[in-house]
Coordinates of C-alpha atoms and ligand atoms in Angstrom, one line a residue:
X1 CA -85.5 26.1 156.2
X2 CA -86.3 23.3 158.7
X3 CA -88.7 23.8 161.7
X4 CA -85.9 24.6 164.1
X5 CA -84.7 27.4 161.8
X6 CA -88.2 28.8 161.5
X7 CA -88.5 28.9 165.2
X8 CA -85.0 30.5 165.6
X9 CA -86.1 33.1 163.0
X10 CA -89.2 33.9 165.0
X11 CA -87.3 34.2 168.2
X12 CA -84.8 36.4 166.5
X13 CA -87.5 38.7 165.3
X14 CA -89.0 38.9 168.7
X15 CA -85.8 40.0 170.3
X16 CA -83.8 41.8 167.6
X17 CA -86.7 43.3 165.8
X18 CA -87.9 42.7 162.2
X19 CA -85.5 45.2 160.8
X20 CA -82.3 43.4 161.8
X21 CA -81.0 42.5 158.4
X22 CA -80.5 38.9 157.2
X23 CA -79.3 37.7 153.8
X24 CA -81.6 35.7 151.5
X25 CA -85.3 35.1 151.2
X26 CA -84.8 31.9 153.3
X27 CA -82.2 33.0 155.8
X28 CA -79.2 30.7 156.2
X29 CA -78.4 29.2 159.6
X30 CA -74.7 28.7 159.4
X31 CA -72.9 26.6 162.1
X32 CA -69.4 26.0 160.8
X33 CA -66.8 27.4 158.4
X34 CA -63.6 26.0 157.0
X35 CA -61.5 27.7 154.3
X36 CA -63.8 29.0 151.5
X37 CA -66.7 26.8 152.8
X38 CA -69.5 27.3 155.3
X39 CA -71.9 24.7 156.6
X40 CA -75.5 25.1 157.6
X41 CA -77.4 23.4 160.4
X42 CA -78.4 20.5 158.2
X43 CA -74.8 19.9 157.2
X44 CA -75.1 21.3 153.7
X45 CA -72.0 23.2 152.5
X46 CA -71.8 26.4 150.6
X47 CA -69.0 28.1 148.7
X48 CA -68.6 31.5 150.4
X49 CA -67.9 34.0 147.6
X50 CA -69.1 36.9 149.6
X51 CA -67.7 37.3 153.1
X52 CA -64.5 39.3 153.1
X53 CA -64.2 39.2 157.0
X54 CA -62.7 35.6 156.9
X55 CA -60.0 37.2 154.7
X56 CA -57.6 34.2 154.8
X57 CA -60.4 31.7 154.9
X58 CA -62.9 30.7 157.6
X59 CA -61.2 29.5 160.9
X60 CA -57.7 29.5 159.4
X61 CA -55.8 27.3 161.9
X62 CA -52.9 29.8 162.2
X63 CA -55.2 32.6 163.2
X64 CA -57.3 30.4 165.5
X65 CA -54.2 29.1 167.3
X66 CA -52.6 32.6 167.7
X67 CA -55.8 34.1 169.1
X68 CA -56.7 31.1 171.3
X69 CA -53.2 31.0 172.8
X70 CA -53.4 34.6 173.7
X71 CA -57.0 34.4 175.0
X72 CA -55.8 31.6 177.3
X73 CA -52.9 33.8 178.5
X74 CA -54.1 37.4 179.0
X75 CA -56.8 39.5 177.5
X76 CA -57.0 43.0 179.0
X77 CA -57.8 46.6 178.1
X78 CA -55.3 48.6 176.2
X79 CA -53.8 50.7 178.9
X80 CA -51.0 48.3 179.7
X81 CA -47.7 47.7 177.9
X82 CA -48.0 44.5 175.7
X83 CA -45.6 43.2 173.1
X84 CA -48.3 42.0 170.8
X85 CA -49.8 45.4 170.5
X86 CA -46.5 47.2 169.7
X87 CA -45.2 44.4 167.4
X88 CA -48.3 44.4 165.4
X89 CA -48.5 48.2 165.2
X90 CA -45.0 48.3 163.9
X91 CA -45.7 45.6 161.3
X92 CA -48.9 47.3 160.1
X93 CA -47.1 50.7 159.9
X94 CA -44.4 49.1 157.8
X95 CA -47.0 48.1 155.1
X96 CA -47.7 51.7 154.3
X97 CA -45.9 54.4 152.4
X98 CA -45.4 56.7 155.3
X99 CA -41.8 57.3 156.3
X100 CA -42.8 57.1 159.9
X101 CA -46.4 55.9 160.4
X102 CA -48.4 56.0 163.6
X103 CA -51.4 53.8 164.4
X104 CA -54.6 54.0 166.5
X105 CA -56.4 50.7 167.1
X106 CA -60.3 50.4 167.1
X107 CA -62.7 47.5 167.0
X108 CA -64.7 48.3 163.8
X109 CA -64.6 50.1 160.5
X110 CA -67.1 52.6 161.9
X111 CA -64.9 53.5 164.8
X112 CA -61.9 53.9 162.4
X113 CA -63.7 56.2 160.1
X114 CA -65.3 58.2 162.9
X115 CA -61.8 58.7 164.4
X116 CA -60.3 59.6 161.1
X117 CA -62.9 62.4 160.7
X118 CA -62.1 63.7 164.2
X119 CA -58.4 63.7 163.3
X120 CA -59.1 65.5 160.0
X121 CA -61.2 68.1 161.7
X122 CA -58.6 68.6 164.3
X123 CA -55.8 69.0 161.9
X124 CA -57.6 71.3 159.4
X125 CA -59.8 73.2 161.7
X126 CA -62.6 72.6 159.2
X127 CA -65.7 70.4 159.5
X128 CA -66.7 69.8 155.8
X129 CA -66.7 66.3 154.4
X130 CA -66.8 65.2 150.8
X131 CA -68.1 61.6 150.2
X132 CA -69.3 59.6 147.2
X133 CA -72.9 59.7 146.0
X134 CA -73.4 56.0 146.9
X135 CA -71.5 55.7 150.1
X136 CA -71.5 53.6 153.3
X137 CA -68.7 54.2 155.8
X138 CA -70.3 53.1 159.1
X139 CA -73.2 53.4 161.5
X140 CA -72.2 56.2 163.9
X141 CA -74.2 59.4 164.0
X142 CA -71.9 61.3 161.6
X143 CA -71.3 58.4 159.2
X144 CA -74.9 57.3 159.1
X145 CA -76.0 60.9 158.3
X146 CA -73.5 60.8 155.3
X147 CA -74.8 57.4 154.1
X148 CA -76.5 57.3 150.7
X149 CA -76.1 53.6 149.9
X150 CA -79.4 52.9 151.6
X151 CA -82.1 55.0 153.4
X152 CA -81.3 56.3 156.9
X153 CA -83.5 58.4 159.3
X154 CA -80.8 61.0 159.8
X155 CA -81.0 64.1 157.6
X156 CA -78.0 64.7 155.3
X157 CA -75.7 67.1 157.1
X158 CA -75.1 70.7 156.0
X159 CA -71.3 70.1 156.4
X160 CA -71.1 67.5 153.7
X161 CA -71.3 67.3 150.0
X162 CA -71.4 64.3 147.6
X163 CA -69.4 63.7 144.5
X164 CA -70.9 61.5 141.8
X165 CA -69.6 57.9 141.6
X166 CA -67.6 57.8 138.4
X167 CA -69.3 55.1 136.3
X168 CA -68.0 55.0 132.7
X169 CA -70.3 52.2 131.8
X170 CA -73.3 54.5 132.3
X171 CA -71.8 57.9 131.8
X172 CA -69.3 57.7 128.9
X173 CA -71.6 58.8 126.2
X174 CA -68.8 58.9 123.6
X175 CA -66.4 60.8 125.8
X176 CA -62.8 60.0 126.1
X177 CA -61.3 59.1 129.5
X178 CA -59.8 62.6 129.8
X179 CA -63.2 64.2 129.0
X180 CA -65.0 62.0 131.4
X181 CA -62.4 62.6 134.2
X182 CA -62.7 66.3 133.6
X183 CA -66.5 66.1 133.7
X184 CA -66.4 64.4 137.1
X185 CA -63.7 66.7 138.4
X186 CA -65.9 69.8 137.4
X187 CA -68.6 68.3 139.5
X188 CA -66.2 67.8 142.4
X189 CA -65.0 71.4 142.1
X190 CA -68.7 72.4 142.4
X191 CA -69.2 70.4 145.5
X192 CA -66.1 71.9 147.2
X193 CA -67.2 75.4 146.1
X194 CA -70.7 74.8 147.4
X195 CA -69.2 74.0 150.9
X196 CA -67.1 77.2 150.7
X197 CA -70.1 79.3 149.7
X198 CA -72.0 78.0 152.8
X199 CA -69.1 79.1 155.0
X200 CA -68.0 75.5 155.7
X201 CA -64.2 74.8 155.7
X202 CA -63.3 71.5 154.2
X203 CA -61.8 68.9 156.5
X204 CA -61.7 65.7 154.5
X205 CA -62.6 63.6 151.5
X206 CA -63.7 60.2 152.8
X207 CA -63.5 57.6 150.1
X208 CA -63.1 53.9 149.6
X209 CA -60.4 53.7 146.8
X210 CA -62.1 50.7 145.3
X211 CA -65.6 52.2 145.5
X212 CA -66.8 48.8 146.7
X213 CA -70.2 49.8 148.1
X214 CA -70.6 52.0 145.1
X215 CA -70.7 48.9 142.9
X216 CA -67.0 48.6 141.9
X217 CA -67.2 50.9 138.9
X218 CA -64.4 50.9 136.4
X219 CA -61.9 53.7 137.2
X220 CA -61.5 56.7 134.9
X221 CA -57.8 57.4 134.6
X222 CA -56.9 60.7 136.3
X223 CA -60.1 61.0 138.2
X224 CA -59.0 59.8 141.7
X225 CA -55.7 61.6 141.6
X226 CA -57.5 64.7 140.3
X227 CA -60.0 64.5 143.1
X228 CA -57.2 64.2 145.7
X229 CA -55.5 67.3 144.3
X230 CA -58.7 69.4 144.5
X231 CA -59.3 68.3 148.1
X232 CA -55.8 69.2 149.1
X233 CA -55.9 72.5 147.3
X234 CA -59.0 73.3 149.3
X235 CA -57.2 72.5 152.6
X236 CA -58.8 69.1 153.2
X237 CA -57.2 65.8 154.1
X238 CA -57.7 62.6 152.2
X239 CA -59.0 59.5 154.1
X240 CA -58.8 56.2 152.3
X241 CA -61.4 53.8 153.7
X242 CA -59.7 50.5 153.2
X243 CA -62.2 48.6 155.3
X244 CA -63.2 46.5 152.4
X245 CA -60.4 47.1 150.0
X246 CA -57.3 46.6 152.1
X247 CA -55.0 43.8 153.0
X248 CA -54.2 42.8 149.5
X249 CA -57.7 42.3 148.0
X250 CA -56.8 44.2 144.8
X251 CA -54.1 41.6 144.1
X252 CA -51.7 44.4 143.3
X253 CA -50.6 45.8 146.6
X254 CA -51.4 45.7 150.3
X255 CA -53.6 48.8 150.0
X256 CA -56.1 49.7 147.3
X257 CA -54.9 53.4 147.4
X258 CA -51.4 52.1 146.4
X259 CA -53.0 50.3 143.5
X260 CA -54.9 53.5 142.4
X261 CA -51.7 55.6 142.8
X262 CA -52.9 58.0 145.6
X263 CA -51.3 58.7 149.0
X264 CA -53.9 59.4 151.6
X265 CA -53.3 61.4 154.7
X266 CA -55.2 58.8 156.7
X267 CA -55.9 55.2 156.1
X268 CA -58.8 53.4 157.9
X269 CA -59.1 49.6 158.2
X270 CA -61.5 47.0 159.7
X271 CA -63.3 43.9 158.5
X272 CA -60.6 41.6 157.2
X273 CA -57.9 42.7 159.6
X274 CA -58.5 40.0 162.3
X275 CA -60.1 37.4 160.1
X276 CA -63.3 37.8 162.1
X277 CA -61.8 38.9 165.4
X278 CA -62.9 42.6 165.8
X279 CA -60.1 45.0 165.1
X280 CA -59.7 48.1 163.1
X281 CA -57.2 50.8 162.8
X282 CA -56.4 54.4 161.8
X283 CA -53.0 54.9 160.2
X284 CA -51.4 58.2 159.4
X285 CA -48.0 59.9 159.6
X286 CA -46.6 59.6 163.1
X287 CA -46.8 63.4 163.8
X288 CA -50.5 63.4 163.1
X289 CA -51.1 60.4 165.3
X290 CA -48.9 61.7 168.1
X291 CA -50.4 65.2 168.1
X292 CA -54.0 64.0 168.0
X293 CA -53.4 61.4 170.6
X294 CA -52.0 64.0 173.0
X295 CA -54.9 66.4 172.4
X296 CA -57.7 63.9 172.5
X297 CA -56.4 61.3 175.0
X298 CA -57.8 58.7 172.6
X299 CA -58.5 55.5 174.4
X300 CA -60.4 52.5 173.1
X301 CA -61.1 49.8 175.7
X302 CA -61.1 46.8 173.4
X303 CA -59.4 48.2 170.3
X304 CA -56.2 46.4 169.5
X305 CA -56.0 44.4 172.7
X306 CA -53.5 41.6 173.0
X307 CA -55.9 39.0 171.5
X308 CA -57.1 41.2 168.7
X309 CA -53.5 42.0 167.7
X310 CA -52.5 38.3 168.0
X311 CA -55.2 37.4 165.5
X312 CA -54.3 40.4 163.2
X313 CA -50.6 39.5 163.3
X314 CA -51.4 35.9 162.3
X315 CA -53.5 37.3 159.3
X316 CA -50.5 39.2 158.1
X317 CA -48.4 36.1 158.4
X318 CA -50.8 34.0 156.4
X319 CA -51.1 36.7 153.7
X320 CA -47.3 36.6 153.4
X321 CA -46.6 32.8 153.9
X322 CA -49.4 31.7 151.5
X323 CA -48.6 34.4 149.0
X324 CA -52.2 35.5 149.0
X325 CA -51.7 38.9 147.2
X326 CA -50.3 37.0 144.3
X327 CA -53.2 34.5 144.6
X328 CA -55.7 37.3 144.4
X329 CA -54.0 38.5 141.2
X330 CA -53.9 35.1 139.4
X331 CA -57.2 33.6 140.5
X332 CA -58.7 37.1 140.2
X333 CA -57.5 37.4 136.6
X334 CA -58.9 33.9 135.8
X335 CA -62.3 34.8 137.2
X336 CA -62.3 38.1 135.3
X337 CA -61.6 36.3 132.0
X338 CA -64.2 33.7 132.6
X339 CA -66.8 36.3 133.6
X340 CA -66.1 38.2 130.4
X341 CA -66.7 34.9 128.5
X342 CA -70.0 34.5 130.3
X343 CA -71.0 37.9 129.0
X344 CA -70.9 36.5 125.4
X345 CA -73.6 33.9 126.5
X346 CA -75.8 36.0 128.8
X347 CA -77.3 39.2 127.5
X348 CA -78.3 40.1 131.1
X349 CA -74.6 40.9 131.9
X350 CA -74.1 44.5 131.0
X351 CA -70.7 45.1 132.5
X352 CA -68.0 43.1 134.3
X353 CA -66.0 44.8 137.0
X354 CA -63.0 43.1 138.6
X355 CA -60.1 44.1 140.8
X356 CA -58.0 41.2 142.2
X357 CA -60.3 39.2 144.4
X358 CA -63.2 41.6 144.0
X359 CA -65.8 40.9 141.2
X360 CA -68.9 42.7 140.1
X361 CA -71.4 41.8 137.4
X362 CA -73.8 44.5 136.4
X363 CA -77.1 43.0 135.4
X364 CA -79.3 44.9 132.9
X365 CA -82.7 44.5 131.3
X366 CA -81.0 45.0 128.0
X367 CA -77.6 46.2 126.8
X368 CA -79.0 49.2 124.9
X369 CA -81.1 50.8 127.5
X370 CA -78.9 49.6 130.3
X371 CA -81.9 49.7 132.6
X372 CA -81.1 47.8 135.7
X373 CA -82.3 44.2 135.7
X374 CA -84.9 43.4 138.3
X375 CA -83.6 39.9 138.5
X376 CA -80.5 40.4 140.6
X377 CA -82.2 39.5 143.9
X378 CA -83.7 36.4 142.5
X379 CA -80.3 35.3 141.1
X380 CA -78.6 35.8 144.4
X381 CA -81.2 33.6 146.1
X382 CA -80.9 30.9 143.3
X383 CA -77.1 30.9 143.6
X384 CA -77.6 30.2 147.3
X385 CA -79.9 27.3 146.4
X386 CA -77.0 26.0 144.2
X387 CA -74.6 26.2 147.1
X388 CA -72.8 29.5 146.3
X389 CA -73.0 32.6 148.4
X390 CA -72.8 36.1 146.9
X391 CA -74.7 39.3 147.2
X392 CA -75.7 42.4 145.3
X393 CA -74.9 46.1 145.5
X394 CA -74.8 49.4 143.7
X395 CA -77.1 52.4 143.3
X396 CA -79.8 50.1 141.6
X397 CA -79.0 47.0 143.6
X398 CA -78.4 45.2 140.3
X399 CA -74.7 44.5 140.6
X400 CA -73.7 41.0 141.7
X401 CA -70.9 41.4 144.3
X402 CA -68.3 38.7 144.9
X403 CA -65.5 39.0 147.4
X404 CA -64.2 35.5 148.3
X405 CA -61.5 34.9 150.8
X406 CA -58.0 35.5 149.5
X407 CA -57.3 31.7 149.5
X408 CA -60.0 31.2 146.7
X409 CA -58.7 28.6 144.3
X410 CA -59.1 28.0 140.5
X411 CA -61.3 24.9 141.3
X412 CA -63.5 27.0 143.6
X413 CA -63.7 29.6 140.9
X414 CA -64.9 27.0 138.5
X415 CA -67.7 26.0 140.9
X416 CA -68.8 29.7 141.1
X417 CA -68.7 30.1 137.4
X418 CA -70.6 26.9 136.6
X419 CA -73.3 27.9 139.1
X420 CA -73.5 31.4 137.7
X421 CA -73.8 30.1 134.1
X422 CA -76.7 27.8 135.1
X423 CA -78.4 30.5 137.1
X424 CA -78.1 33.2 134.4
X425 CA -79.4 30.7 131.9
X426 CA -82.4 30.0 134.1
X427 CA -83.0 33.7 134.6
X428 CA -83.1 34.2 130.8
X429 CA -86.0 31.7 130.6
Ligands
PLP1 C1 -66.3 50.7 153.1 C2 -66.8 50.4 154.5 N1 -66.4 51.2 155.5 C3 -66.8 51.1 156.8 C4 -67.7 50.1 157.1 C5 -68.1 50.0 158.5 O1 -67.5 48.9 159.1 P1 -68.1 48.2 160.4 O2 -69.4 47.5 160.1 O3 -67.0 47.3 160.9 O4 -68.3 49.3 161.4 C6 -68.2 49.2 156.1 C7 -69.1 48.1 156.5 O5 -69.7 47.5 155.7 C8 -67.7 49.4 154.8 O6 -68.2 48.6 153.8

């Protein structure tokens, strides 16, 4: 960090507080982005393997042009008729499996999940929520109280229960897939029963179908579909939080729930949707959207305004025109193979978890005890020193998490893999 950055950091702390999070021991002062690259104030470039908000690459010209053109024409609240808004809602609805989908627009993933919970409670007449044991779905009062991915001041609510994150790497203990799925499902049955015993009627399961904040664990066949059946049998709705997983990241489909073979009652989106322009959505069957909209008079000043929907429409166009879902599959498979190769050279890698353009490396002290490695934080910082940005996640914060833009190339993957190889080698010394 140079002197100017130090002084900026001090000023930031004075005005935003010391708790406002920043990545890295030496925070990065970024000033520009282009494609998969970002540039700091000294002109040094970094390969961005972490930020999933610039979904089709930083400052993609098609998105910049579409949003700028609309910004220079009209930007207004959402209580007026506008073609962009309706056109985009129709296109978004058409990406789902609903026969006739309806859409609410929001500005963030938090707003999307909060609204989805309101809808689920309205439809079911219940209040109960089931979430995963390492969840983060947003920063509103309800979502923060559910959060278990990191400490929050709010007490965990009486109307919620957690189901254990399925993690075959740690929990298999000689069990077959079917035995393991049935073990997790027994626990889920217990969570639902416990709500009932407390007199709380179930409203919803809120879950990211990729379990991204949970550390991208390998899926146990039958678990997610079984969980959905249990929730429906108890009268609850299923909310798929696609805020991280959506828009083709799995490389197999537009939505992660399609990849995992479940049909949610409600889909929520955010982060990648506008390539950095704030926009999120709640998608459900038209009847649900129409009925809730009439009861609640749902109105969101900025959510899905003409500029936001111009940016989001351009993102869909880039995904399609540049074949980015297929790119996530092919480049993703390449990275997965190469990460698996790295495992043969680096004992610290206990487990490789990949789905399309989503990669996780679980770092362990040794492969027998599987105790979490304490070196993940150091490795993330050393990768940054080598010009590659990634982060870490999971219940023990020991899983390297990589989510590059969907335009990530084989050449860029090689840069990532070479830096990882060197950094893991260094960590072993
Ligand atoms: C899975 C998931 N859902 C929801 C959110 C909340 O999104 P936002 O920060 O846009 O409110 C996040 C943010 O990290 C997330 O990872």
